[in-house]
Coordinates of C-alpha atoms in Angstrom, one line a residue:
M99 CA 13.1 -2.0 35.4
E100 CA 13.4 -4.8 32.8
F101 CA 10.9 -5.5 30.0
R102 CA 11.4 -9.1 29.1
I103 CA 10.3 -10.0 25.5
A104 CA 10.2 -13.5 24.2
L105 CA 10.7 -13.8 20.4
L106 CA 8.8 -16.9 19.2
Q107 CA 11.0 -17.7 16.2
L108 CA 8.9 -20.7 15.1
L109 CA 8.4 -22.8 12.0
P110 CA 4.7 -22.8 10.9
E111 CA 2.5 -25.8 10.7
D112 CA 0.2 -26.7 7.8
T113 CA -3.2 -25.8 9.3
P114 CA -4.6 -23.0 11.5
E115 CA -5.5 -25.7 14.1
K116 CA -1.9 -26.8 14.4
Q117 CA -0.7 -23.2 14.3
L118 CA -2.9 -22.5 17.3
E119 CA -1.7 -25.4 19.3
K120 CA 2.0 -24.7 18.6
G121 CA 1.5 -21.0 19.4
I122 CA -0.1 -21.8 22.7
N123 CA 2.6 -24.2 23.7
A124 CA 5.3 -21.6 22.7
C125 CA 3.6 -18.9 24.8
R126 CA 3.6 -21.2 27.8
K127 CA 7.3 -21.9 27.4
A128 CA 7.9 -18.1 27.0
R129 CA 6.2 -17.5 30.4
E130 CA 8.4 -20.3 32.0
K131 CA 11.4 -18.3 30.8
G132 CA 10.1 -15.2 32.6
A133 CA 8.7 -13.3 29.6
D134 CA 6.5 -10.2 30.1
L135 CA 5.4 -10.4 26.5
A136 CA 5.6 -13.1 23.7
L137 CA 5.8 -11.9 20.1
F138 CA 5.0 -14.0 17.0
P139 CA 6.5 -13.7 13.5
E140 CA 4.4 -12.1 10.8
M141 CA 0.9 -13.5 10.0
W142 CA 1.3 -16.5 12.3
S143 CA -2.3 -17.8 11.7
S144 CA -1.5 -18.7 8.1
G145 CA 2.3 -19.2 8.4
Y146 CA 2.6 -16.2 6.1
R147 CA 0.7 -18.1 3.4
I148 CA -1.2 -15.6 1.1
P149 CA -3.3 -17.4 -1.5
Q150 CA -3.7 -15.3 -4.7
D151 CA -7.0 -16.9 -5.4
R152 CA -9.7 -14.7 -3.7
Q153 CA -11.8 -17.5 -2.5
A154 CA -8.9 -19.4 -1.0
L155 CA -7.6 -16.2 0.6
E156 CA -11.0 -15.5 2.3
V157 CA -11.1 -19.1 3.6
L158 CA -7.7 -18.8 5.2
A159 CA -8.4 -15.4 6.9
V160 CA -9.6 -15.3 10.5
P161 CA -11.7 -12.7 12.3
A162 CA -10.1 -10.5 15.0
D163 CA -12.9 -11.6 17.4
G164 CA -12.9 -15.2 16.3
P165 CA -11.7 -18.3 18.2
F166 CA -8.1 -18.4 16.9
V167 CA -7.2 -14.8 18.0
R168 CA -9.3 -14.8 21.1
A169 CA -7.7 -18.0 22.3
F170 CA -4.6 -15.9 23.0
A171 CA -6.6 -13.4 25.0
G172 CA -7.6 -16.2 27.4
L173 CA -4.1 -17.5 27.4
A174 CA -2.6 -14.1 28.2
A175 CA -4.9 -13.8 31.2
G176 CA -4.1 -17.3 32.3
L177 CA -0.4 -16.8 32.0
Q178 CA -0.4 -13.2 33.3
M179 CA 1.8 -12.4 30.2
A180 CA 1.1 -10.1 27.3
I181 CA 0.9 -11.7 23.8
G182 CA 1.4 -10.1 20.4
I183 CA -0.5 -12.4 18.0
T184 CA -0.3 -12.0 14.2
F185 CA -2.8 -13.2 11.7
L186 CA -4.4 -12.9 8.3
E187 CA -7.4 -10.9 9.3
Q188 CA -10.9 -11.1 7.7
Y189 CA -11.6 -7.6 6.4
A190 CA -13.4 -5.8 3.6
P191 CA -12.6 -5.3 0.8
S192 CA -9.9 -7.9 1.3
P193 CA -8.0 -9.5 4.2
R194 CA -5.3 -7.6 6.2
N195 CA -1.9 -8.5 7.6
A196 CA -2.7 -7.8 11.2
F197 CA -1.2 -7.7 14.7
L198 CA -3.2 -7.7 18.0
L199 CA -1.7 -7.2 21.4
F200 CA -3.4 -8.6 24.5
D201 CA -2.1 -7.4 27.9
R202 CA -1.4 -9.7 30.9
N203 CA -5.1 -9.6 31.8
G204 CA -6.2 -10.6 28.3
K205 CA -7.4 -7.2 27.4
E206 CA -7.0 -6.0 23.8
C207 CA -4.7 -2.9 23.9
L208 CA -3.4 -2.5 20.3
H209 CA -4.8 -3.6 16.9
Y210 CA -2.6 -2.8 14.0
A211 CA -2.7 -3.6 10.3
K212 CA 0.4 -3.4 8.1
V213 CA 0.5 -0.1 6.3
H214 CA 3.3 -0.7 3.9
T215 CA 2.0 -4.0 2.4
C216 CA 4.3 -5.6 -0.2
D217 CA 2.2 -4.6 -3.2
F218 CA 5.0 -5.7 -5.5
D219 CA 4.5 -9.3 -4.4
E220 CA 1.9 -11.6 -2.9
E221 CA 0.5 -8.9 -0.5
K222 CA -1.0 -7.0 -3.4
V223 CA -4.2 -8.9 -2.7
L224 CA -4.4 -7.5 0.9
T225 CA -5.9 -4.3 2.3
S226 CA -3.3 -2.0 3.7
G227 CA -3.7 -0.4 7.2
R228 CA -4.0 3.4 7.5
T229 CA -2.4 4.5 10.7
F230 CA 0.3 3.8 13.3
E231 CA -0.9 3.7 16.9
T232 CA 0.6 3.1 20.3
A233 CA -0.8 1.8 23.6
E234 CA 0.2 1.7 27.2
L235 CA 1.0 -1.8 28.3
D236 CA 0.6 -2.7 32.0
L237 CA 3.4 -5.0 33.1
G238 CA 2.2 -5.2 36.7
R239 CA 5.3 -3.5 38.2
D240 CA 5.4 -0.7 35.6
R241 CA 3.9 0.5 32.4
V242 CA 5.5 0.8 28.9
R243 CA 4.2 2.5 25.8
V244 CA 4.5 0.2 22.7
G245 CA 3.7 0.4 19.0
S246 CA 4.0 -2.0 16.1
M247 CA 5.3 -2.0 12.6
I248 CA 5.4 -5.1 10.4
C249 CA 8.3 -6.2 8.2
F250 CA 8.3 -3.8 5.1
D251 CA 7.1 -1.0 7.4
R252 CA 10.7 -1.0 8.6
E253 CA 12.0 0.4 5.3
F254 CA 10.1 3.6 5.8
P255 CA 11.6 5.9 8.5
E256 CA 8.1 7.5 8.9
S257 CA 6.8 4.3 10.5
A258 CA 9.0 4.4 13.5
R259 CA 9.1 8.2 13.6
I260 CA 5.3 8.4 14.0
L261 CA 5.3 5.8 16.7
M262 CA 8.1 7.7 18.6
L263 CA 6.1 10.9 18.3
K264 CA 3.1 9.1 19.7
G265 CA 5.2 8.1 22.7
A266 CA 6.4 4.6 21.9
E267 CA 9.3 3.4 24.0
V268 CA 9.3 -0.1 22.3
I269 CA 8.3 -1.1 18.8
L270 CA 7.1 -4.7 18.3
A271 CA 8.0 -5.8 14.7
P272 CA 6.7 -9.1 13.4
N273 CA 8.6 -10.2 10.3
A274 CA 8.8 -12.7 7.5
C275 CA 11.9 -12.1 5.2
P276 CA 15.6 -12.8 5.1
M277 CA 17.4 -10.7 7.7
E278 CA 20.7 -9.6 6.3
I279 CA 23.1 -6.7 7.0
N280 CA 21.0 -4.1 5.2
R281 CA 17.6 -4.9 6.9
L282 CA 19.3 -5.3 10.2
S283 CA 21.0 -1.9 9.7
A284 CA 17.6 -0.4 9.0
L285 CA 16.2 -1.7 12.3
R286 CA 19.3 -0.5 14.1
T287 CA 18.8 2.9 12.6
R288 CA 15.1 3.1 13.5
A289 CA 16.1 2.4 17.1
Y290 CA 19.0 4.9 17.1
E291 CA 17.3 7.9 15.4
N292 CA 14.2 7.6 17.7
M293 CA 15.8 6.5 20.9
L294 CA 13.6 3.5 21.3
A295 CA 13.8 -0.2 21.4
V296 CA 12.9 -2.3 18.4
A297 CA 12.1 -6.1 18.9
T298 CA 11.8 -8.0 15.6
C299 CA 10.5 -11.6 15.5
N300 CA 11.2 -13.5 12.2
Y301 CA 10.6 -17.1 11.0
P302 CA 13.6 -19.4 11.3
A303 CA 15.5 -21.1 8.5
G304 CA 13.3 -23.7 6.9
Q305 CA 10.5 -21.2 6.2
P306 CA 10.8 -20.1 2.6
D307 CA 12.6 -16.8 2.2
C308 CA 13.3 -16.5 6.0
N309 CA 16.5 -17.2 8.0
G310 CA 15.8 -16.4 11.7
H311 CA 18.1 -13.7 13.1
S312 CA 15.3 -12.2 15.2
T313 CA 16.7 -9.2 17.0
V314 CA 16.3 -6.6 19.7
F315 CA 18.0 -3.2 19.5
D316 CA 17.5 -1.4 22.8
G317 CA 18.0 2.2 21.5
V318 CA 20.8 3.2 23.8
A319 CA 23.8 4.2 21.7
W320 CA 26.1 5.4 24.5
L321 CA 26.3 5.9 28.3
P322 CA 28.0 8.7 30.2
E323 CA 29.9 6.2 32.4
E324 CA 31.3 4.2 29.4
A325 CA 33.9 5.2 26.9
G326 CA 32.9 5.2 23.2
V327 CA 29.7 3.8 21.8
R328 CA 27.8 0.7 22.8
D329 CA 26.2 -2.0 20.6
M330 CA 22.5 -1.5 20.8
C331 CA 21.9 -5.1 19.7
I332 CA 21.2 -6.9 22.9
L333 CA 19.9 -10.0 21.1
E334 CA 20.4 -11.6 17.7
A335 CA 19.0 -15.1 17.4
P336 CA 20.6 -17.8 15.2
E337 CA 18.9 -19.3 12.2
E338 CA 17.4 -22.1 14.2
E339 CA 13.8 -22.4 15.6
G340 CA 13.6 -21.4 19.2
I341 CA 12.2 -19.0 21.8
Y342 CA 14.7 -16.2 22.5
L343 CA 14.4 -13.9 25.5
A344 CA 15.6 -10.3 25.5
R345 CA 15.7 -8.1 28.5
I346 CA 15.2 -4.4 27.8
D347 CA 16.4 -2.1 30.6
L348 CA 13.6 0.5 30.6
T349 CA 15.3 2.5 33.4
M350 CA 18.4 2.9 31.3
L351 CA 16.4 3.7 28.1
R352 CA 14.3 6.4 29.9
A353 CA 17.3 8.1 31.4
Y354 CA 19.0 8.1 27.9
R355 CA 15.9 9.5 26.3
A356 CA 15.7 12.3 28.9
R357 CA 19.3 13.6 28.3
E358 CA 20.1 12.8 24.6
V359 CA 19.5 14.7 21.4
M360 CA 17.8 12.4 18.9
G361 CA 14.0 11.7 18.6
S362 CA 11.8 14.8 18.6
R363 CA 13.9 17.3 20.5
Y364 CA 15.6 19.1 17.6
R365 CA 13.3 18.4 14.7
H366 CA 12.3 21.1 12.2
P367 CA 8.8 19.9 11.1
A368 CA 8.2 23.1 9.1
S369 CA 10.9 22.0 6.7
Y370 CA 9.4 18.6 6.1
G371 CA 6.4 19.5 4.0
I372 CA 7.2 17.2 1.1
L373 CA 6.9 14.2 3.4
T374 CA 3.1 14.7 3.5
E375 CA 2.7 15.0 -0.2
S376 CA 1.7 12.1 -2.5
S377 CA 4.5 10.3 -4.4
E378 CA 3.1 11.6 -7.7
K379 CA 3.2 15.2 -6.6
G380 CA 6.7 14.9 -5.2
E381 CA 7.9 13.4 -8.5
A382 CA 6.2 16.1 -10.5
D383 CA 7.9 18.8 -8.4
R384 CA 11.3 17.3 -8.9
G385 CA 10.7 16.9 -12.6

């Protein structure tokens, strides 16, 4: 069974109104391509603009139950296609970098806020999320369990590991940064070590500090009927703006997960205690 994901590698417009219109049109084109799900790059509502002035930041933020986000709920139901919309979310004490997934009936099934915000840069003015969650997505002909991590979350193995332990088969990863060999290798590794697919949607070249190269790694490193190893990268977009469709073979992925050795099968959680300690305590113990 295939899970068809459209990566909406789009240049942003200069207002939320134009962002909404462009996003809606892109979702319609994704459905025409046969997508089961359309995924936006990081913080689409603002085009990844994060004003450092508190008042300007609050003005740009949109509520999760407001017209911008809910427009995609109605669109998902009308198209019978899941939509993963990203937005600068109104939140207290300060806005969040958020992702909301609507299923093909327009029902909200996953609401995630970026845990590893880039506090060394503009995201220092945002509120970080607290947990990683998964949800079962109804595709009509089958179901798939998905989770989300956003951009810098990728650099922390715990993000994908927690999602795998919560049953994720596919991770949806909105992004806004230059995708080069090291970041792409991190995504490949998250897919490999957890035996799951990772679909990343980036902004194209032309957006500051972005260069396209949205990817899908399907998580299957080898097959018994094939010699050697296989390339898990089933899609790498060019730098240009576009809608890029990947087809994840869920039947193949599930068979692989049932027989292979990564993921949770041979973990030793009792040896991982330091992972749950604060950074300050860990540094003190090593000192």
